[in-house]
XYZ file of C-alpha atoms in Angstrom:
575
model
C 34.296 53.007 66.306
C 36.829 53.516 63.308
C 40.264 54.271 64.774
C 41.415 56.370 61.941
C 38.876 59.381 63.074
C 40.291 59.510 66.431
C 42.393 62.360 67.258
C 46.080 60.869 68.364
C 47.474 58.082 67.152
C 48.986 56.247 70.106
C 52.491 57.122 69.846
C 51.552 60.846 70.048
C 49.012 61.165 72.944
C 49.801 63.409 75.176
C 50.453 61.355 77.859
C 51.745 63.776 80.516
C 48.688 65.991 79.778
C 46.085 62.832 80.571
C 48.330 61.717 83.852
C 47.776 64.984 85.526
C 44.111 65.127 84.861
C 43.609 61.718 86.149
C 45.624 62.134 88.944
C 43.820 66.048 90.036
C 40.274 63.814 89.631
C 41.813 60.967 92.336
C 42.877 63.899 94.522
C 39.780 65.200 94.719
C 38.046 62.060 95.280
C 40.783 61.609 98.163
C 40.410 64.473 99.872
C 36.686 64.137 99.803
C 36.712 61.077 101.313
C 38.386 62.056 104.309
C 36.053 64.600 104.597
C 33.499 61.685 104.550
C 31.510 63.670 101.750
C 30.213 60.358 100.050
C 27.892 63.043 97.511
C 31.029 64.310 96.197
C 33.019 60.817 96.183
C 30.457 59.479 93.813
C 30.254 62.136 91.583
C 34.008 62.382 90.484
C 34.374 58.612 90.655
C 31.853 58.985 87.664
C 33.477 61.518 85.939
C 36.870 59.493 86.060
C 35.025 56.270 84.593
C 33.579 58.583 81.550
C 36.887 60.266 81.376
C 38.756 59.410 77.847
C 42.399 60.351 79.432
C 41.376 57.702 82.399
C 40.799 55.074 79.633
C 43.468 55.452 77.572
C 45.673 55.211 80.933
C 43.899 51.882 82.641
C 44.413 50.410 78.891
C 48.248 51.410 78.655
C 48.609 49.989 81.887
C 47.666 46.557 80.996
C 48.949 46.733 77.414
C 52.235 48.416 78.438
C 52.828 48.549 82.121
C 51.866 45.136 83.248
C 54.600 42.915 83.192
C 52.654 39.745 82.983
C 50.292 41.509 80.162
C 51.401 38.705 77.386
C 49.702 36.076 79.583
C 46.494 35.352 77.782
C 42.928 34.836 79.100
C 40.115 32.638 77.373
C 39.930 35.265 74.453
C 43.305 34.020 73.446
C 44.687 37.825 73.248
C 48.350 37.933 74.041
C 49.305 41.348 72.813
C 47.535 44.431 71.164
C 48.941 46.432 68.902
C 48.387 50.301 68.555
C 45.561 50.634 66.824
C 43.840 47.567 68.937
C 44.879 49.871 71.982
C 43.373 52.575 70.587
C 40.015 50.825 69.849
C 39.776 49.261 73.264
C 39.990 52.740 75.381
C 37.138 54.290 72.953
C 34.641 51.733 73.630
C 36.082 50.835 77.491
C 33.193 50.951 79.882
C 31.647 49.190 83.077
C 30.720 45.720 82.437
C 27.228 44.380 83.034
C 28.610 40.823 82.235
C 32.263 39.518 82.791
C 34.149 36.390 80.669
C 35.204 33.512 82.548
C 38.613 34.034 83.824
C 41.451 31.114 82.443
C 43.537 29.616 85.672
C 46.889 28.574 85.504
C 49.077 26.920 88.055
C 51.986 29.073 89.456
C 54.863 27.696 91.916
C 53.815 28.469 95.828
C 57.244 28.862 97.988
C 57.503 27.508 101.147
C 56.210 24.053 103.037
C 53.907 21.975 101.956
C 51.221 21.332 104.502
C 51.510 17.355 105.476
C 47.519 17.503 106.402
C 46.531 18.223 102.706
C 48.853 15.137 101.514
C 46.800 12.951 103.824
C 43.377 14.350 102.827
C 44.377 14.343 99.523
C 46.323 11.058 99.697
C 49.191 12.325 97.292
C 52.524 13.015 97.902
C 53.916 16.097 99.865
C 56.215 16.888 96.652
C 52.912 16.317 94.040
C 52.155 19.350 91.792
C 49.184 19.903 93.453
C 50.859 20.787 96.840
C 53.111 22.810 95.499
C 51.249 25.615 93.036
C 48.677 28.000 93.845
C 45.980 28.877 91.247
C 46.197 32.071 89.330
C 43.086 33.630 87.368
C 43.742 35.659 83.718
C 41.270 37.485 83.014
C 40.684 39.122 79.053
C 42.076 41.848 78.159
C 38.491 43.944 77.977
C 38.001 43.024 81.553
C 41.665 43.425 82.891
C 41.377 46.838 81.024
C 37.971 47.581 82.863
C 39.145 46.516 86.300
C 41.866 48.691 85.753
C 39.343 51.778 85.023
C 37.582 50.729 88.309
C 40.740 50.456 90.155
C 41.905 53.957 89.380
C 38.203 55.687 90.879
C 38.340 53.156 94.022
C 41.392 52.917 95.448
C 41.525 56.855 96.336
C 38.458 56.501 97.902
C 39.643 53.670 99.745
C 43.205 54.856 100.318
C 41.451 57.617 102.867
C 40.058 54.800 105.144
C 42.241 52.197 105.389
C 43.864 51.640 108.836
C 46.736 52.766 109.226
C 49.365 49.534 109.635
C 47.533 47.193 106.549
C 50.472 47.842 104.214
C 50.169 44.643 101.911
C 49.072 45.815 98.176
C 49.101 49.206 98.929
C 50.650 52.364 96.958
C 53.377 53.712 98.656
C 53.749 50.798 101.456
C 56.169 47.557 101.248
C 57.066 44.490 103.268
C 59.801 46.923 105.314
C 57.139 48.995 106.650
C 55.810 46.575 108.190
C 58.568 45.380 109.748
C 59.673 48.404 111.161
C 56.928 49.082 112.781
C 56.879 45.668 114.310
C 60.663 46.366 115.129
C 59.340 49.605 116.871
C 56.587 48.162 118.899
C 58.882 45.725 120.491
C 62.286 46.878 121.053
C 61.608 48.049 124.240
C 59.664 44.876 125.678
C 59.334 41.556 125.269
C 55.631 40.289 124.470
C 53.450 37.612 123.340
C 52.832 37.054 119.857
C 49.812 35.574 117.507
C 51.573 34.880 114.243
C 48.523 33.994 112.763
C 47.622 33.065 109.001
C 44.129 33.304 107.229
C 43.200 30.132 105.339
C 42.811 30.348 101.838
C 41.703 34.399 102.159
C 41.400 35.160 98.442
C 39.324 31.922 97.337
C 36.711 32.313 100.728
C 35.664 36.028 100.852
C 31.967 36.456 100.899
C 30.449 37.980 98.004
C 27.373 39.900 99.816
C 29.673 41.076 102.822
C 31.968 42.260 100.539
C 29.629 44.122 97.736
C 27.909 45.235 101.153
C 31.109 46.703 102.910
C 31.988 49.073 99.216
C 28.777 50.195 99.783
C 28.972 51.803 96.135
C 26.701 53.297 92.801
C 25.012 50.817 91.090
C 27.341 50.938 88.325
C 30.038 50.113 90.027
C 28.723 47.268 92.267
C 26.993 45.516 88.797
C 30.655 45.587 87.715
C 32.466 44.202 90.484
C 29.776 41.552 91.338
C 30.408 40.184 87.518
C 33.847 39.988 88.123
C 33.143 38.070 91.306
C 31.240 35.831 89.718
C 32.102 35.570 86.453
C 33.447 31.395 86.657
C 36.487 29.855 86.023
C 37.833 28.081 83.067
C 40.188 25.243 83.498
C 41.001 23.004 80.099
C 37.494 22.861 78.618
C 35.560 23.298 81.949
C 33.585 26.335 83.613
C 33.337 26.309 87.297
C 31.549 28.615 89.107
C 32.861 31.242 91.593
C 30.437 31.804 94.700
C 33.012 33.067 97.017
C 36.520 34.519 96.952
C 38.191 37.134 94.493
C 40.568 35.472 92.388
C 44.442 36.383 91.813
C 45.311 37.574 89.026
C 42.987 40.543 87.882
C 44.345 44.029 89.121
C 41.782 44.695 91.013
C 41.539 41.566 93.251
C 44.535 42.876 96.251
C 42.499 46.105 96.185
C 39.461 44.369 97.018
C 40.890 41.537 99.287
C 41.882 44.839 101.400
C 38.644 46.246 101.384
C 37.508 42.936 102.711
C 39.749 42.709 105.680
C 39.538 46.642 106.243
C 38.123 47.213 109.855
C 39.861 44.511 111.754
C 42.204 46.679 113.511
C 39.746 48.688 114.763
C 37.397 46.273 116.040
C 40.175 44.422 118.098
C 41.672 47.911 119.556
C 37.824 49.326 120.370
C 37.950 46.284 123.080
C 40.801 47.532 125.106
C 41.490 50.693 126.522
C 43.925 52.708 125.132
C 46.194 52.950 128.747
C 46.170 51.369 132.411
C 47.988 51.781 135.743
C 50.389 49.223 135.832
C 53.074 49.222 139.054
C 54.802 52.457 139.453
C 54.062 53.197 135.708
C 51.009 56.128 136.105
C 49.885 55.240 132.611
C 50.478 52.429 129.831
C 49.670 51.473 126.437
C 47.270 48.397 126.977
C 46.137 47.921 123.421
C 47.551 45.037 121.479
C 50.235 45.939 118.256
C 48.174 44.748 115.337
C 49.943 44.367 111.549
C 48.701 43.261 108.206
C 50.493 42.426 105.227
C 47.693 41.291 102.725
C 46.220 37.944 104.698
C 49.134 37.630 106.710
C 48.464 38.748 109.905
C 50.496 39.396 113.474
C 49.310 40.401 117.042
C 51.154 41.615 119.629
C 50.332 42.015 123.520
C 52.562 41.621 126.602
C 49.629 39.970 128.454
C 48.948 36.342 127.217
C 45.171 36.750 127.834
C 44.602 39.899 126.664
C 46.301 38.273 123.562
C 44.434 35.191 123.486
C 41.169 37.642 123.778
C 42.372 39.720 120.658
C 42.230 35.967 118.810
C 39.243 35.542 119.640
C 37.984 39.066 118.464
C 39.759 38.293 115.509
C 38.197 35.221 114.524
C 34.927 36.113 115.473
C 34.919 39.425 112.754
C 36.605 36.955 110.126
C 33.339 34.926 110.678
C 31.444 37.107 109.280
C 33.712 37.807 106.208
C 33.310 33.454 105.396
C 37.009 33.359 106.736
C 38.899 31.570 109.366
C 42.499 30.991 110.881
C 44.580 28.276 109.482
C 44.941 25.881 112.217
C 48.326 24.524 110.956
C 49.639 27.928 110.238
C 48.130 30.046 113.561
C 50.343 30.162 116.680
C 51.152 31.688 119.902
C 54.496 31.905 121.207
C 57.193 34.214 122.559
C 59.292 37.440 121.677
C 62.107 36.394 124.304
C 61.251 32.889 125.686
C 60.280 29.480 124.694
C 56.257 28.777 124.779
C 54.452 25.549 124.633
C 57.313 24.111 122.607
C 57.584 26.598 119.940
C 60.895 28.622 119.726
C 61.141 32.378 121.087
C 60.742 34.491 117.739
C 58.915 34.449 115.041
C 58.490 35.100 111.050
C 57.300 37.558 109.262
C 57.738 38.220 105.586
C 60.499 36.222 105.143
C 62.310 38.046 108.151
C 62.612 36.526 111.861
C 62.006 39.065 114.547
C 64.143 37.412 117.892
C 65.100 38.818 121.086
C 68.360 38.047 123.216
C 69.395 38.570 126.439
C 71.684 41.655 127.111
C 74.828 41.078 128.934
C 75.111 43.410 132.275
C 77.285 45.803 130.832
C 74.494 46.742 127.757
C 71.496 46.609 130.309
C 69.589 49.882 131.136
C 70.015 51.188 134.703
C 67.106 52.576 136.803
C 66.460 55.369 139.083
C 66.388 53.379 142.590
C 69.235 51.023 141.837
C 68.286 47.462 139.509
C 67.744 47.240 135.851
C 64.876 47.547 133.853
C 62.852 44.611 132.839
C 62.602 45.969 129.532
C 66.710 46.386 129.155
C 66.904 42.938 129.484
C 67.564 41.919 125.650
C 68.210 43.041 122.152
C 65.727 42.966 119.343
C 67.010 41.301 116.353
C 65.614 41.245 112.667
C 67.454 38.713 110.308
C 66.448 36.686 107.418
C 64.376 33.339 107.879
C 65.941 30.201 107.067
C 63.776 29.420 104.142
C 64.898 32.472 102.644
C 68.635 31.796 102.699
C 68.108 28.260 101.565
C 65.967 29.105 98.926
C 68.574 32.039 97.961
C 71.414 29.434 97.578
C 69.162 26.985 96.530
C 68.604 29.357 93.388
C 72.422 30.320 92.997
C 73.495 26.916 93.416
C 71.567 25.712 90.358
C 72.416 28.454 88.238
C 76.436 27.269 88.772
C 75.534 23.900 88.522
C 73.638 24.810 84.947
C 76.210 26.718 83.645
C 79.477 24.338 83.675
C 80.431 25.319 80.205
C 79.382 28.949 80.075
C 82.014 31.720 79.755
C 83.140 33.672 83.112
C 81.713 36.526 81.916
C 77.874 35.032 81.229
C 78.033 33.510 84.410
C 79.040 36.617 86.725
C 76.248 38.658 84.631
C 73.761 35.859 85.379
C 74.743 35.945 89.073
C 74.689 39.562 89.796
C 70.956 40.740 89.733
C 70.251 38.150 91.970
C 72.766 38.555 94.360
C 72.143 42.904 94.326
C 68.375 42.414 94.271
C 68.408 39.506 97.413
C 71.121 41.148 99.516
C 68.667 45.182 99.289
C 65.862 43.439 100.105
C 67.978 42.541 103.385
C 69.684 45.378 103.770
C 67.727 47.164 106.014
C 67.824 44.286 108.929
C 70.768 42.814 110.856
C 72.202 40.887 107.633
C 76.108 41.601 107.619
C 76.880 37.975 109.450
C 74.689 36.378 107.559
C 75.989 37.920 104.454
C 79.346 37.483 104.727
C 78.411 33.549 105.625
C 76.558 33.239 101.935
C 79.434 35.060 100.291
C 82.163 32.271 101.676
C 79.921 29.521 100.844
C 79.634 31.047 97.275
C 83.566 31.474 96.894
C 83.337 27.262 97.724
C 80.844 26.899 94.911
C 83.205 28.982 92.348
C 85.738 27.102 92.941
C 84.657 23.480 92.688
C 82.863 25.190 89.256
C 86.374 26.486 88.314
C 88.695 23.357 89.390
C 85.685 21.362 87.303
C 86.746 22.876 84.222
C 90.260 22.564 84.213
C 90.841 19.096 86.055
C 94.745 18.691 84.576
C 96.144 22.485 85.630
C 97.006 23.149 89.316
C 94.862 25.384 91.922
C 97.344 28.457 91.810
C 96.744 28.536 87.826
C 92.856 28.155 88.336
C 93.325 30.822 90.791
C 95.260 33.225 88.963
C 92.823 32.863 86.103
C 89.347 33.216 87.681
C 89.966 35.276 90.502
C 91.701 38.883 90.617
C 93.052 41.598 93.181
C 91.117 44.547 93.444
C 91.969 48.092 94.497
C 92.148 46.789 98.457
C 94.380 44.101 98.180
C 91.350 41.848 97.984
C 91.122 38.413 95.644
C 87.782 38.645 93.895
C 85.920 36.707 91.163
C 85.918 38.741 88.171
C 86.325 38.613 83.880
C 88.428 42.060 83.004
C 86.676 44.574 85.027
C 83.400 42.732 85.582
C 83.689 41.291 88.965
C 80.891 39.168 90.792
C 78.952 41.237 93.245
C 79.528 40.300 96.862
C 76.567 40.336 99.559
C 78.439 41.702 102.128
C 79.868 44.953 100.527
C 75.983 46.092 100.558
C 75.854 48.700 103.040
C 73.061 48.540 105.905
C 70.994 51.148 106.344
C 67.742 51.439 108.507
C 64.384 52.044 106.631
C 62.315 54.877 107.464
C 59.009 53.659 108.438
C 55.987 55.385 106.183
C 54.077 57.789 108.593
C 50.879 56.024 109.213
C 48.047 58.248 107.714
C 49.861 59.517 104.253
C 49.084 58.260 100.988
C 50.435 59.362 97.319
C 46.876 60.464 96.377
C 47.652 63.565 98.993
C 49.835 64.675 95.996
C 53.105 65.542 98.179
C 55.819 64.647 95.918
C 58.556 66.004 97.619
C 57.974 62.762 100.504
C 56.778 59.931 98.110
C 59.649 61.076 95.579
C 62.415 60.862 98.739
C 60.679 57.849 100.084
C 61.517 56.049 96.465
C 64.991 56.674 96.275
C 65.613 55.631 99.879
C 64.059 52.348 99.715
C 66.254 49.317 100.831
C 65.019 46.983 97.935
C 65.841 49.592 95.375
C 68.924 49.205 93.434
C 71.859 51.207 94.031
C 72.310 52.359 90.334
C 68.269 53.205 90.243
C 68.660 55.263 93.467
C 71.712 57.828 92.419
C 70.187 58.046 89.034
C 66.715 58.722 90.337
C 68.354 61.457 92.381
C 69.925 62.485 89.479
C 67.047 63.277 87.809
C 65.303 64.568 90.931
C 62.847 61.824 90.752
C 61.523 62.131 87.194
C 61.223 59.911 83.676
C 64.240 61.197 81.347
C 61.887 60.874 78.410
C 58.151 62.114 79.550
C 59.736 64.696 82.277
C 56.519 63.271 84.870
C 57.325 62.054 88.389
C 57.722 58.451 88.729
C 54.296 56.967 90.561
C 54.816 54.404 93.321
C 53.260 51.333 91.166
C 55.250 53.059 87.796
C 58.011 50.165 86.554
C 61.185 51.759 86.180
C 63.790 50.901 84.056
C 67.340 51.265 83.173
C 68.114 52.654 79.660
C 71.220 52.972 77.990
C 72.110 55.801 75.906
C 74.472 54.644 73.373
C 72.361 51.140 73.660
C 75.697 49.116 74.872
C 74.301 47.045 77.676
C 78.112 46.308 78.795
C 78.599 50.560 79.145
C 77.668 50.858 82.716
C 79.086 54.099 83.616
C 76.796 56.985 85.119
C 76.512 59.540 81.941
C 75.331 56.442 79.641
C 72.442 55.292 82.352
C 68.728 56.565 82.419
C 65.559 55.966 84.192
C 62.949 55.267 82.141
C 58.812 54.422 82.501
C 58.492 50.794 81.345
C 56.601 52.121 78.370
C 59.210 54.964 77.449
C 61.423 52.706 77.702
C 59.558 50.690 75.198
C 58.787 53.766 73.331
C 62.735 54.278 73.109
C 63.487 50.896 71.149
């Protein structure tokens, strides 16, 4: 099709216009699949998929959006320009067939696992061990996954359970651990901290394709994706199981694969029981999923150790299993076959102490209660901290000769974006403890440059007093950003059956500004402008990427009246 007969060129569509048709079509495809009208589901999904304002969105969003979109597949395209954009949403359908996909290696954070070293017979440090594959898929089929994603996932959205909040609109890592904070505050209980091996690479393709239970159309699309191979150098290798990372629409369907599980665990226990002098109890184990992490709680170890069994038994039939290295029981307040009282979660570690007799909980009768015992506490892991000054200390270390200024602008993002993500747990110790190890780190970097002047000089030179009375590292009035002076504030769990597709704006909109791993600049601007893009006037989405803009385009002019919030592609629409 000749792009010079189309109608827009792509700098003038109409973009609000095309959002708010796309997003009545999802609505209606969500609301009729809580009404379980499958008839009705069907027919709007295929009206989205031939809709030309659908299109032109799924192709912006991998064009534009996508922050990894200049990562190329096997097709070699990087980048498409305008027209190209244009071009691709006119003739963007369904595939019948699907390219290979092009893998590439990406760093995997945490331990290596000693038991593939010895099956592997390489070292625990080798590349191998330490990256995870990643599939890139061309930019025809990350555009059509795209178009699929945007008539599924409202569909979906309407029957997911209710605590799966991994790759989800709407639902982060801190609703998950709220409600895990919520569930045992009160009691101490046993825990299955349990990981699925390999989950993306061993779904099965029929139970899968079976379980969307979709038109033709749509199921000849997905199962090409599935199986449309792997390319690694100058190699194809098939794909008969597993949906590999990378393409948009492989944590959508990775959910849809492990949708179900907390249902079929909770069916086998009854929702209360007499226990003691308590009438009626919750007996049904706490169940959360973040993506193929997964974590089961249950006061009664063999009620517990039953739920582990019903888990495995429905992975079975999905081709997946536990990881035995990874899988555990142990204990929310005591020590249990050797393994610490605690566990982690998401990078956090959810403890319990005892309570002194002062804090504990009387009872009617006389006594305390067993449950007032101890004191839920959520910190970050270990791993996380060292990896956090593992990443500061290197950026010191690489930057002896680098101005003051360069340094503190290098440090600051990471230091603001680590110390949100935290700031809706018990942090403050632990923050403070970073922030004196950093001023240790400053100063060897500071003595290190002038080796012949004495400390007082270095002092008076790199560090100032602020407003307070307080020394602090800073070039003029750029200081460096300190963990501790971020404020802790408790997140506000996500009630368990809304979703943005129910088109309340008013909750997702409040919801965004509030969240703990937002930035405090984003957050009073985004309240500023009551939730909305400065440049298109549309709400901002829960999977938009928002971005800082500055008016008078001096990046060093941080106050309030020279700061925007822009889409990712106004804001590229702006330069």
């Amino acid at each position: 099709m000749n792009t010079g007969n189309l109608m827009y060129e792509w700098k003038d569509i109409p973009w609000r216009k095309l959002e708010k048709q796309v997003f009545k079509l999802q609505k209606r495809i969500y609301q009729a699949s809580i009404r379980g009208d499958v008839k009705t589901v069907r027919k709007l999904q295929r009206l989205l998929l031939k809709s030309r304002a659908a299109k032109l969105l799924a192709v912006r969003r991998i064009s534009q959006d996508n922050r990894g979109k200049r990562t190329a597949g096997i097709d070699g395209i990087k980048n498409l320009k305008p027209k190209q954009r244009l071009q691709l949403a006119a003739n963007l359908e369904l595939p019948k067939k699907a390219m290979p996909i092009r893998r590439v290696w990406i760093p995997k954070p945490g331990k290596e696992e000693k038991r593939c070293s010895a099956v592997l017979g390489v070292s625990p440090m080798s590349d191998c061990i330490k990256k995870r594959p990643l599939g890139i898929p061309t930019m025809r089929d990350r555009a059509s996954q795209a178009l699929a994603k945007l008539a599924l996932e409202p569909e979906w959205e309407a029957q997911f359970e209710p605590h799966s909040y991994g790759f989800r609109p709407g639902r982060s890592t801190h609703d998950a651990v709220k409600y895990l904070f919520l569930s045992m505050r009160r009691q101490e209980k046993y825990v299955l901290d349990a990981d699925i091996s390999k989950c993306f690479d061993r779904i099965n393709h029929k139970a899968l394709l079976n379980k969307l239970n979709t038109f033709p159309l749509m199921r000849r699309a997905i199962k090409a994706w599935l199986k449309s191979g792997v390319m690694e150098g100058n190699k194809i290798f098939p794909t008969n199981e597993g949906t590999p990372q990378g393409g948009c629409i492989s944590p959508l369907l990775a959910n849809i694969a492990l949708h179900g599980l907390e249902d079929y665990i909770k069916s086998s226990f009854p929702k209360s029981k007499k226990l003691g002098n308590i009438k009626e109890a919750s007996w049904q184990p706490t169940i959360v999923r973040y993506a193929d992490d997964l974590v089961i709680l249950h006061r009664d170890l063999e009620e517990l150790k039953k739920a582990k069994n019903l888990a495995q038994k429905w992975l079975n039939k999905m081709g997946l299993e536990f990881s035995l290295t990874k899988t555990k029981i142990c204990h929310t307040f005591y020590e249990y076959e050797g393994n610490e009282s605690g566990f982690n979660f998401l990078g956090f570690t959810f403890k319990q102490y005892p309570l002194g007799k002062r804090n504990r909980r009387k009872v009617a009768g006389g006594g305390y209660s067993r449950d007032a015992l101890h004191k839920t506490i959520i910190t970050p892991t270990q791993d996380s901290i060292k990896r956090h000054k593992d990443k500061l200390s290197q950026i010191i270390d690489g930057y002896k000769t680098a101005t003051q200024e360069k340094l503190i602008g290098i440090l600051n993002p990471i230091i603001v974006g680590w110390a949100n993500y935290y700031s809706a747990v018990n942090s403050k110790e632990i923050f403070g403890d970073i922030d004196n190890w950093l001023y240790i780190k400053l100063r060897r970097w500071a003595n290190r440059r002038h080796p012949m002047k004495p400390k007082h000089w270095i002092a008076n030179k790199y560090w100032n007093v602020d407003s307070l009375g307080k020394w602090e590292f800073s070039e003029g009035n750029i200081p460096l950003k300190e963990h501790k002076k971020t404020p802790i504030k408790m997140h506000i769990n996500v009630k368990e059956n809304r979703s943005p597709f129910d088109g309340d704006w008013t909750y997702w909109s409040t919801r965004r500004g509030k969240h703990p791993g937002l930035r405090p600049i984003l957050a009073k601007l985004l309240r500023t402008q009551k939730g909305r893009c400065a440049h298109c006037k549309l709400n901002f989405t829960l999977e938009d990427v928002i971005e800082v803009h500055h008016i008078d385009l001096n990046h060093k002019n941080q106050k309030y009246n020279n700061l925007q919030v822009l889409h990712g592609h106004c804001h590229d629409r702006k330069h």
